[in-house]
XYZ file of C-alpha atoms in Angstrom:
655
model
C -95.449 -47.807 -17.061
C -92.326 -50.442 -16.238
C -90.920 -47.950 -14.638
C -93.717 -47.150 -12.496
C -93.424 -48.498 -9.356
C -95.702 -49.865 -6.616
C -96.914 -47.546 -3.684
C -95.193 -49.273 -0.333
C -98.568 -49.272 1.902
C -97.287 -51.029 4.948
C -100.004 -49.935 7.134
C -102.685 -52.143 8.477
C -101.649 -54.878 5.718
C -99.665 -57.155 6.378
C -101.296 -58.405 10.335
C -104.467 -55.857 10.513
C -105.348 -52.619 11.743
C -102.632 -52.326 14.333
C -99.410 -53.980 12.359
C -96.974 -51.144 13.827
C -98.025 -51.725 16.751
C -97.187 -55.298 16.468
C -94.212 -54.435 14.911
C -92.662 -52.217 18.075
C -94.153 -54.792 19.978
C -91.693 -57.821 18.285
C -89.064 -54.509 18.249
C -89.392 -54.916 21.820
C -89.684 -58.651 21.684
C -86.246 -58.913 20.811
C -83.900 -56.224 22.364
C -85.353 -57.335 25.691
C -84.142 -61.433 23.954
C -80.766 -60.261 22.188
C -80.247 -58.046 26.170
C -80.518 -61.425 27.931
C -78.271 -63.080 25.758
C -75.234 -60.452 25.723
C -75.512 -59.697 29.571
C -77.644 -63.085 31.452
C -75.824 -66.239 28.486
C -71.912 -66.443 27.454
C -73.464 -67.457 24.007
C -71.351 -66.867 21.058
C -72.103 -61.982 20.909
C -73.327 -62.830 17.238
C -76.278 -64.158 18.478
C -77.113 -60.928 20.773
C -75.728 -59.216 17.220
C -78.840 -61.172 15.385
C -81.356 -60.009 17.544
C -80.695 -56.316 18.111
C -80.879 -56.381 14.204
C -83.835 -58.332 13.722
C -84.564 -55.125 16.770
C -83.769 -52.885 14.069
C -85.664 -54.215 11.179
C -89.583 -54.301 13.399
C -88.674 -50.948 15.105
C -87.407 -48.895 11.700
C -89.085 -50.618 8.689
C -92.468 -47.934 9.258
C -89.988 -44.659 9.943
C -87.548 -45.450 6.790
C -91.371 -46.499 4.093
C -92.100 -42.497 6.021
C -88.513 -41.338 5.461
C -87.634 -42.810 2.195
C -91.550 -41.292 0.898
C -89.933 -37.039 2.007
C -85.926 -37.334 1.073
C -86.331 -37.015 -2.657
C -88.620 -34.849 -2.159
C -86.296 -32.867 0.500
C -88.311 -33.059 2.559
C -85.426 -33.836 6.114
C -88.292 -34.786 9.663
C -87.924 -36.663 12.601
C -88.552 -39.899 10.335
C -85.353 -38.894 9.255
C -83.250 -37.587 12.079
C -84.590 -41.556 14.136
C -82.833 -43.288 11.086
C -80.037 -41.762 11.232
C -79.331 -41.706 14.940
C -80.159 -45.811 14.789
C -77.301 -46.087 11.116
C -74.973 -43.969 13.845
C -75.432 -45.861 16.806
C -74.709 -49.423 15.170
C -72.273 -47.930 13.585
C -70.249 -46.753 17.164
C -71.332 -50.627 17.797
C -74.377 -49.359 19.879
C -76.617 -51.727 18.869
C -79.017 -52.215 22.248
C -78.656 -48.183 22.114
C -79.953 -48.174 18.502
C -82.609 -50.841 19.147
C -84.059 -49.052 21.723
C -83.666 -45.917 20.260
C -86.319 -47.573 17.505
C -88.323 -49.022 19.292
C -89.863 -46.478 21.611
C -89.831 -44.330 18.308
C -91.269 -46.978 16.667
C -94.403 -47.137 20.259
C -94.312 -43.492 19.835
C -95.382 -42.888 16.417
C -97.448 -46.306 16.495
C -99.593 -44.628 20.077
C -99.803 -41.751 18.282
C -101.233 -43.457 14.770
C -103.319 -45.152 17.427
C -104.502 -41.835 19.257
C -104.762 -40.319 15.487
C -107.460 -43.023 14.607
C -109.369 -43.257 17.635
C -110.574 -39.664 16.918
C -110.707 -39.978 13.440
C -112.943 -43.229 14.015
C -115.319 -41.817 16.972
C -115.830 -38.197 14.100
C -115.861 -41.014 11.121
C -118.093 -43.061 13.157
C -121.114 -40.706 11.302
C -120.578 -42.193 8.340
C -122.442 -45.972 9.933
C -125.936 -43.844 10.656
C -126.996 -44.093 8.332
C -128.680 -47.243 7.277
C -127.707 -49.013 3.064
C -131.427 -50.013 2.620
C -134.760 -47.962 2.601
C -138.496 -48.834 2.793
C -140.041 -46.690 -0.334
C -144.473 -47.629 -1.000
C -144.004 -47.172 -4.621
C -148.056 -48.809 -6.502
C -149.589 -49.874 -3.358
C -146.015 -51.667 -2.970
C -143.313 -52.091 0.071
C -140.544 -52.003 -1.947
C -136.342 -52.522 0.191
C -133.529 -50.636 -2.057
C -130.484 -48.921 -1.342
C -130.267 -45.272 0.526
C -128.615 -43.989 -3.164
C -131.581 -45.537 -5.197
C -133.607 -42.397 -3.502
C -135.633 -40.263 -4.846
C -136.666 -37.324 -3.916
C -140.482 -36.924 -3.097
C -140.781 -40.635 -2.681
C -141.973 -42.281 0.095
C -140.588 -43.797 2.885
C -142.229 -46.294 4.906
C -139.644 -46.597 9.022
C -140.666 -48.965 10.845
C -139.940 -49.268 14.851
C -136.962 -48.300 16.312
C -135.082 -48.663 12.990
C -133.251 -45.711 11.879
C -134.272 -43.996 9.246
C -133.030 -43.497 5.936
C -133.646 -39.717 4.190
C -134.798 -36.184 5.990
C -138.177 -35.401 4.689
C -141.368 -34.757 6.408
C -143.260 -36.992 7.737
C -146.904 -37.363 6.274
C -149.067 -40.567 8.516
C -147.773 -42.127 12.223
C -146.499 -40.065 14.821
C -143.814 -40.875 17.000
C -140.247 -40.304 19.469
C -137.115 -39.835 16.934
C -133.384 -40.560 19.207
C -131.987 -37.112 17.682
C -129.370 -38.080 19.942
C -126.446 -39.584 16.227
C -126.854 -36.044 15.043
C -127.421 -32.835 17.030
C -126.733 -34.696 20.922
C -129.754 -34.063 22.164
C -130.091 -37.370 24.658
C -133.929 -36.600 24.782
C -136.209 -38.586 22.402
C -138.153 -36.048 20.360
C -141.574 -36.330 19.366
C -142.454 -35.557 16.358
C -145.909 -35.699 14.189
C -146.848 -35.514 11.028
C -148.054 -32.528 9.183
C -151.022 -32.029 6.946
C -150.686 -31.096 4.133
C -147.316 -31.281 2.021
C -148.576 -29.099 -0.981
C -146.321 -25.710 -1.178
C -143.814 -26.792 1.133
C -141.748 -24.090 2.507
C -137.730 -24.973 2.056
C -136.738 -27.586 4.592
C -135.447 -25.822 7.222
C -137.929 -23.242 7.269
C -140.813 -26.967 8.467
C -141.554 -26.904 11.799
C -138.907 -29.240 12.971
C -141.959 -31.929 15.194
C -142.736 -33.063 11.327
C -139.161 -33.686 10.117
C -136.880 -36.251 10.097
C -133.000 -36.606 9.756
C -131.467 -39.882 7.848
C -129.302 -41.388 11.050
C -131.647 -41.185 13.586
C -133.369 -43.892 14.938
C -136.969 -43.994 15.043
C -138.663 -45.359 18.562
C -142.408 -47.446 18.830
C -144.716 -46.742 16.357
C -144.252 -46.563 12.216
C -144.196 -43.268 10.221
C -144.114 -42.680 6.329
C -142.074 -39.852 4.943
C -142.352 -37.697 2.244
C -138.149 -38.009 1.134
C -136.998 -34.574 0.402
C -133.483 -34.685 0.002
C -131.551 -37.941 -1.646
C -128.508 -39.538 0.565
C -126.050 -37.495 -0.626
C -127.029 -33.633 0.595
C -128.454 -35.377 3.237
C -127.230 -33.953 6.920
C -125.507 -36.446 7.610
C -123.610 -37.009 4.211
C -123.153 -33.322 5.136
C -121.782 -33.590 8.353
C -119.503 -36.377 6.961
C -118.018 -34.071 4.102
C -117.325 -31.065 6.430
C -115.715 -33.423 9.740
C -112.954 -34.666 6.171
C -112.277 -31.423 4.573
C -112.077 -30.414 8.579
C -108.995 -32.760 8.717
C -107.171 -30.576 6.378
C -107.038 -27.353 8.154
C -104.215 -25.913 10.314
C -104.466 -24.622 13.274
C -102.510 -21.428 14.324
C -99.836 -23.603 16.461
C -100.038 -26.126 13.955
C -98.757 -24.007 11.735
C -96.202 -22.089 13.268
C -94.832 -25.737 14.986
C -95.089 -26.811 11.050
C -92.676 -23.611 9.945
C -90.103 -24.379 13.525
C -89.695 -27.576 12.083
C -88.692 -26.380 8.598
C -85.337 -23.872 10.437
C -84.973 -25.869 13.488
C -84.569 -29.879 11.015
C -81.547 -28.880 8.930
C -80.188 -27.434 11.581
C -80.239 -29.601 14.309
C -78.768 -31.694 11.417
C -75.778 -28.928 10.450
C -74.797 -28.657 14.673
C -75.133 -32.354 15.085
C -72.355 -32.728 11.658
C -70.394 -30.022 12.895
C -69.847 -32.636 16.624
C -68.577 -35.465 14.687
C -65.431 -33.725 14.017
C -65.141 -32.475 17.283
C -62.051 -35.404 17.870
C -60.422 -32.868 16.151
C -60.347 -29.800 18.464
C -60.353 -32.415 21.444
C -57.849 -34.858 22.902
C -60.722 -37.552 21.847
C -62.278 -40.687 19.419
C -64.429 -39.750 16.741
C -65.985 -42.865 18.412
C -67.067 -40.613 21.246
C -67.357 -37.789 19.408
C -69.933 -39.910 17.119
C -71.955 -40.530 19.405
C -72.150 -37.732 21.443
C -73.653 -36.162 18.146
C -75.624 -39.391 17.666
C -77.217 -38.797 21.060
C -77.405 -35.424 20.858
C -79.669 -36.461 17.064
C -82.130 -37.944 19.703
C -82.159 -35.390 22.393
C -82.973 -33.252 19.702
C -85.319 -34.422 17.619
C -89.320 -33.129 18.236
C -90.922 -35.923 17.747
C -93.491 -34.687 20.478
C -93.517 -30.650 19.248
C -94.496 -32.925 15.997
C -97.916 -34.159 17.625
C -98.513 -32.272 19.997
C -100.931 -30.138 18.610
C -102.619 -31.921 15.766
C -103.843 -35.138 18.157
C -104.799 -32.466 20.111
C -106.894 -30.428 17.589
C -108.477 -33.923 16.310
C -109.289 -35.406 20.185
C -110.914 -31.746 20.467
C -113.097 -31.901 17.636
C -114.100 -35.878 18.210
C -115.450 -35.022 21.211
C -117.524 -32.102 19.542
C -118.736 -34.378 17.125
C -119.937 -36.841 20.003
C -121.984 -34.141 21.463
C -123.985 -32.522 17.989
C -121.516 -29.555 17.398
C -119.174 -29.415 14.350
C -115.796 -27.577 14.864
C -113.831 -26.640 11.870
C -110.841 -26.866 12.032
C -107.882 -26.244 14.570
C -108.338 -22.516 13.599
C -112.004 -22.414 14.939
C -110.927 -24.116 17.813
C -108.427 -22.450 18.725
C -110.544 -19.329 18.721
C -113.028 -20.345 20.234
C -111.030 -20.959 23.321
C -109.755 -17.162 23.053
C -112.742 -16.010 23.019
C -114.381 -13.318 25.709
C -116.978 -11.541 23.849
C -119.715 -12.433 22.666
C -121.995 -11.091 20.381
C -125.949 -13.516 19.812
C -128.740 -12.765 17.564
C -132.026 -12.669 19.376
C -135.187 -13.857 17.306
C -134.654 -17.853 17.201
C -131.086 -17.260 19.142
C -131.753 -15.949 22.974
C -135.354 -15.591 22.146
C -137.737 -18.420 21.282
C -138.287 -17.294 17.326
C -142.343 -17.030 17.105
C -144.605 -14.374 19.778
C -146.205 -15.564 22.565
C -149.426 -14.000 24.302
C -148.276 -12.880 27.275
C -151.598 -10.639 28.302
C -155.207 -9.473 27.853
C -156.447 -7.391 30.119
C -160.171 -6.475 30.179
C -160.909 -2.571 30.461
C -164.529 -2.286 29.891
C -168.002 -4.205 30.068
C -166.555 -7.941 29.030
C -165.576 -10.217 30.988
C -161.810 -11.908 30.265
C -163.192 -15.261 29.244
C -165.329 -12.464 27.009
C -163.043 -10.712 25.716
C -160.666 -14.304 24.690
C -163.550 -15.323 23.431
C -164.218 -12.633 20.678
C -160.760 -12.346 20.359
C -160.340 -15.054 19.001
C -163.495 -15.574 16.684
C -162.172 -12.092 15.450
C -158.313 -13.121 15.160
C -159.163 -17.051 13.096
C -160.347 -15.143 10.148
C -156.735 -13.584 9.748
C -153.648 -14.858 8.607
C -150.616 -12.557 9.843
C -148.354 -14.472 11.843
C -149.219 -11.822 15.306
C -153.730 -13.234 15.345
C -152.519 -16.362 14.275
C -150.357 -16.305 17.593
C -152.993 -15.180 19.247
C -155.466 -17.030 18.988
C -153.169 -20.239 19.126
C -152.888 -18.846 22.787
C -156.436 -17.623 23.576
C -157.582 -21.586 22.504
C -155.189 -23.333 24.594
C -155.162 -20.902 28.070
C -158.945 -20.759 27.518
C -160.286 -23.603 25.912
C -161.705 -22.352 23.364
C -162.985 -22.289 20.095
C -164.648 -20.658 17.163
C -167.843 -19.812 18.029
C -167.605 -17.770 14.046
C -169.555 -14.783 15.450
C -167.596 -12.670 12.855
C -167.193 -12.208 9.765
C -165.783 -8.807 7.281
C -162.077 -9.231 8.168
C -160.506 -6.021 6.871
C -156.398 -5.486 7.315
C -155.393 -2.387 8.171
C -151.547 -1.865 6.927
C -149.005 -1.311 10.172
C -152.146 -0.622 13.014
C -154.269 -3.464 13.182
C -157.371 -5.759 11.722
C -161.413 -4.671 11.882
C -164.662 -6.566 11.613
C -167.871 -7.595 12.466
C -168.714 -8.975 15.557
C -173.136 -10.017 16.580
C -173.704 -7.605 14.393
C -170.954 -5.090 16.087
C -167.152 -3.848 14.712
C -164.671 -4.526 16.628
C -161.272 -3.234 15.834
C -158.275 -4.780 16.774
C -154.716 -3.115 17.014
C -152.652 0.013 17.955
C -154.189 3.811 19.222
C -153.328 4.575 15.534
C -156.094 2.722 15.011
C -158.360 3.737 17.448
C -157.792 7.318 16.745
C -158.292 6.439 12.781
C -161.798 5.281 14.051
C -162.694 7.826 16.034
C -162.228 5.402 18.969
C -161.497 7.932 22.764
C -158.034 6.078 24.544
C -158.798 6.530 28.049
C -156.154 8.986 29.620
C -156.020 5.276 32.002
C -154.748 3.365 29.545
C -151.358 4.787 28.256
C -149.539 3.718 31.500
C -150.110 0.331 30.693
C -149.562 0.482 27.989
C -146.409 2.194 28.105
C -145.340 -0.104 31.178
C -145.967 -3.044 28.680
C -143.573 -1.610 25.338
C -141.319 -0.612 28.121
C -140.614 -3.832 28.885
C -140.669 -5.315 25.556
C -144.104 -6.273 24.620
C -145.976 -5.287 21.567
C -149.761 -4.348 22.680
C -153.159 -4.133 20.548
C -155.913 -2.334 22.514
C -159.720 -4.162 21.440
C -162.593 -1.699 20.897
C -166.121 -3.057 20.278
C -168.800 -0.669 20.026
C -167.385 1.756 20.133
C -165.223 1.134 23.209
C -161.420 -0.343 24.450
C -162.422 -2.994 26.678
C -159.418 -5.002 26.451
C -156.151 -5.084 25.617
C -153.584 -7.283 24.446
C -149.563 -8.019 24.412
C -147.164 -10.545 23.225
C -143.819 -11.087 22.825
C -141.550 -13.257 21.659
C -140.291 -14.967 25.015
C -136.495 -15.414 25.744
C -135.094 -19.270 25.296
C -136.297 -21.452 28.807
C -132.313 -22.014 29.066
C -131.246 -18.075 27.255
C -131.210 -16.989 31.677
C -129.339 -20.339 33.098
C -126.494 -20.459 29.918
C -125.621 -16.989 29.989
C -124.300 -17.174 34.030
C -123.046 -20.501 33.175
C -120.760 -19.049 30.128
C -120.106 -15.816 32.456
C -118.632 -18.438 35.422
C -116.785 -19.787 32.566
C -114.695 -16.184 31.566
C -117.173 -14.537 28.740
C -117.382 -11.126 30.225
C -119.402 -9.641 27.407
C -122.846 -10.472 25.456
C -124.113 -8.548 23.731
C -127.303 -9.209 22.019
C -128.345 -7.079 18.527
C -131.948 -6.846 17.127
C -133.942 -5.051 14.226
C -136.894 -4.790 16.882
C -136.996 -1.483 19.015
C -134.690 -0.311 21.766
C -137.218 -1.212 24.978
C -137.348 -4.597 23.303
C -133.948 -5.509 23.460
C -133.106 -3.856 27.092
C -136.142 -5.800 28.049
C -134.993 -9.254 27.432
C -131.592 -8.047 28.494
C -132.799 -7.493 32.088
C -134.286 -11.115 31.612
C -131.626 -13.018 30.373
C -127.372 -11.514 32.010
C -126.976 -9.560 28.710
C -124.190 -7.119 29.320
C -125.823 -5.232 26.562
C -128.181 -4.980 24.053
C -128.365 -2.881 20.758
C -131.694 -2.182 19.101
C -133.245 -0.885 16.134
C -130.268 -2.010 13.512
C -130.317 -3.007 9.855
C -127.999 -5.552 8.815
C -125.270 -3.413 7.453
C -125.796 -2.113 11.182
C -124.893 -5.107 13.260
C -121.917 -5.243 11.306
C -120.714 -1.584 11.826
C -120.811 -2.990 15.742
C -119.481 -6.449 15.219
C -116.645 -3.881 13.107
C -116.282 -1.725 17.003
C -116.713 -5.336 18.802
C -113.606 -6.204 17.269
C -112.076 -3.166 17.543
C -111.980 -2.951 21.025
C -112.716 -7.050 21.963
C -110.507 -8.048 19.476
C -111.705 -11.418 18.972
C -115.377 -11.935 19.503
C -117.742 -14.934 19.057
C -121.520 -14.234 17.143
C -123.923 -16.392 17.646
C -127.029 -17.211 15.092
C -128.046 -19.548 12.775
C -126.015 -18.637 9.812
C -129.274 -17.957 7.917
C -129.885 -14.171 8.665
C -127.132 -12.084 9.270
C -125.072 -13.460 7.772
C -122.176 -10.884 6.485
C -122.254 -9.880 9.804
C -121.908 -13.549 10.795
C -118.818 -13.764 8.546
C -116.763 -10.605 9.735
C -116.624 -12.173 13.354
C -114.222 -14.050 14.826
C -115.459 -17.106 15.405
C -119.657 -17.982 13.614
C -121.345 -19.828 15.478
C -125.248 -21.543 14.106
C -127.656 -22.746 15.747
C -129.929 -25.842 15.219
C -127.924 -26.134 11.919
C -129.825 -30.148 11.380
C -131.256 -29.358 7.590
C -129.964 -26.190 7.237
C -127.515 -26.739 4.318
C -126.123 -23.377 5.233
C -125.343 -22.690 8.616
C -123.674 -25.767 7.603
C -121.566 -23.927 5.156
C -120.859 -20.870 6.730
C -120.768 -21.227 10.678
C -117.040 -21.932 11.938
C -118.826 -24.032 14.763
C -122.713 -25.371 14.339
C -124.762 -26.082 16.818
C -126.057 -29.539 15.395
C -129.185 -29.002 17.978
C -131.917 -25.593 18.469
C -130.018 -25.774 22.040
C -127.844 -22.615 22.879
C -127.663 -24.764 26.714
C -124.939 -26.319 24.494
C -122.889 -23.226 24.487
C -120.870 -23.650 27.519
C -119.548 -27.586 26.641
C -118.061 -25.920 23.402
C -116.548 -23.058 25.035
C -115.062 -25.132 27.724
C -114.299 -27.647 24.922
C -112.019 -25.475 23.638
C -110.342 -24.039 26.230
C -109.729 -27.263 27.532
C -108.553 -28.580 24.354
C -105.899 -24.429 24.195
C -104.718 -25.701 27.829
C -103.259 -28.897 26.220
C -102.526 -27.605 23.647
C -100.004 -25.044 25.495
C -99.373 -28.380 27.831
C -97.835 -30.706 25.181
C -95.576 -27.354 23.337
C -93.765 -26.879 26.968
C -93.900 -30.950 27.462
C -91.840 -30.688 24.549
C -89.793 -28.360 24.126
C -89.121 -28.334 27.061
C -87.058 -32.339 27.394
C -85.282 -30.336 23.924
C -84.281 -26.896 25.999
C -83.212 -29.858 28.697
C -81.350 -32.669 27.679
C -79.864 -30.711 24.444
C -76.935 -29.125 27.165
C -76.744 -32.432 28.325
C -76.449 -34.368 26.159
C -74.080 -32.091 23.574
C -70.882 -31.837 27.183
C -71.831 -35.712 27.099
C -73.195 -35.959 30.440
C -75.602 -38.308 29.549
C -75.960 -41.828 26.858
C -78.155 -42.243 24.308
C -80.615 -44.650 26.444
C -81.712 -41.228 28.592
C -82.013 -39.497 25.805
C -84.628 -41.955 23.942
C -86.012 -42.958 27.564
C -86.650 -38.894 28.131
C -87.246 -38.342 24.333
C -89.575 -41.012 24.110
C -91.366 -40.887 27.348
C -92.240 -37.637 26.395
C -93.983 -38.511 22.555
C -96.495 -40.632 24.836
C -96.978 -38.121 27.590
C -99.203 -35.466 24.982
C -100.523 -37.932 23.037
C -102.159 -39.930 26.401
C -103.075 -35.834 27.118
C -104.087 -35.000 23.779
C -106.529 -38.185 24.071
C -108.085 -37.024 27.143
C -110.096 -35.125 25.871
C -111.658 -37.142 24.229
C -113.700 -37.910 27.720
C -114.189 -33.599 27.697
C -117.414 -33.023 29.480
C -117.782 -30.207 31.743
C -117.836 -30.036 35.227
């Protein structure tokens, strides 16, 4: 143990979190003092030299630590090149130029770390969302405990205008909850209690109006919440964990630049070494050759290139997180920026995900309100999802309640239901049910049904006293924002938007026509959707698929970028999707694609700037047409420019 050397953690340890920046500034201050002493006073030379040496210390300490960690591993990177250039400048007596190099490089380094930390803080601020304690209701008393001590099925009390401590279901109270920290939704969402907590479904499948997330903010009414997830498993904890994993994932451009640096740096060192001996074949002094070599060393160092991509990637991911979107790494960010084809799951993605009553048409002796009352009384006795949807919508539309006139309801598999209503038989279902029950379907009724079926509706006939008295249709309606979202996607360059659905082709075509899809593929089994994705990839190379992250998992996994909607509360969606929209809002899709394209654009700009400066400076310095001061200014200036350019992403918004 005695031989174990203590690790030197200079960063953020000496005079606070901005130590590196302060050191860079001190480097500049002593450089300036030395320059003034040398040029404007008659003081002894050793005084200006001392000032330059102090400047060297403040400018070189962090760079030296970084380089010393890598040199034993055989890694010679940009830090090593800068130290070598500064030492060489000192050797030939160009202390001012060496100090200028270290000042600008250390300042660029400090700004780079500041930019990266700022982006990381924007993401990791999520970790501070959850409160540290929770008010638990136990044995009739309230107890304030650390959230780590919460258990499943604990009941916590959420006071007004306070943060919610755990993911769970509301069992008492109603309030509006600000979910912006998790989902990015700017408007508080109304929440109310769930009447029964027996046989609760999986957290993801509980109606969202009954559930709350840790880190969101309660409104003006107190709530009681049954805890369904432990602190470590809450949505916000999963989000923070995945963000920390995201940071380690390199984008394609980052991988390319890393490979480039791996062979580029040794070549630069070799060229610089050879330039030191130009005096052997040219009539010049060794110091002149060495000065040129050092200038080339500065000009050729790819500092700006090294930071150009990671700064942009992290800034883009941070901006997305601020808007309730988790982008899992640079690859997903860059790939999404190149997408021109998007495949959509239908149910719950482009549509509301639940059937809605679209038509109630009287066709016999009963008036509309009487027909509605008959259907409510009969369908309210059925547990079928369509029956519940019809009942709820009719009650709301016609202000009805069941009069309990129906009895003996029987479900006929695949056809509908029959029952007694006021002592007469009622049948509600498809034509097959009517035919089996020997009820005549008039030829004037069929065209009405066919038209509705063509437009994607599910149609049911209502027969009473052996006669058709009405027609009901239901449909999973498109989201209100679907059409405007697809229009916006088209405006930003998405050429093909295809819906993949297991529903009938008529349903797909009808919805596609309503909301502006390029194409709809219906009657698809899960394996058919995989085949459809393969065909799209073959045609368009890269595609995105948007779904809920659970259904259609094989198809989403096959796509270039998978986008899960409504990922808040869903561990599966967070795990499987490349991009997770925390809210259930499809209108966030243009934002994240626009952000990805802006990130891709800034990455290209940064690479162009960084390589452009190198390509310009290297020949000029080899020919001896400029001095080390100009090379330093251009070189380090480009590093600062690419960092500031990347930070623009933190303020990105859709135009």
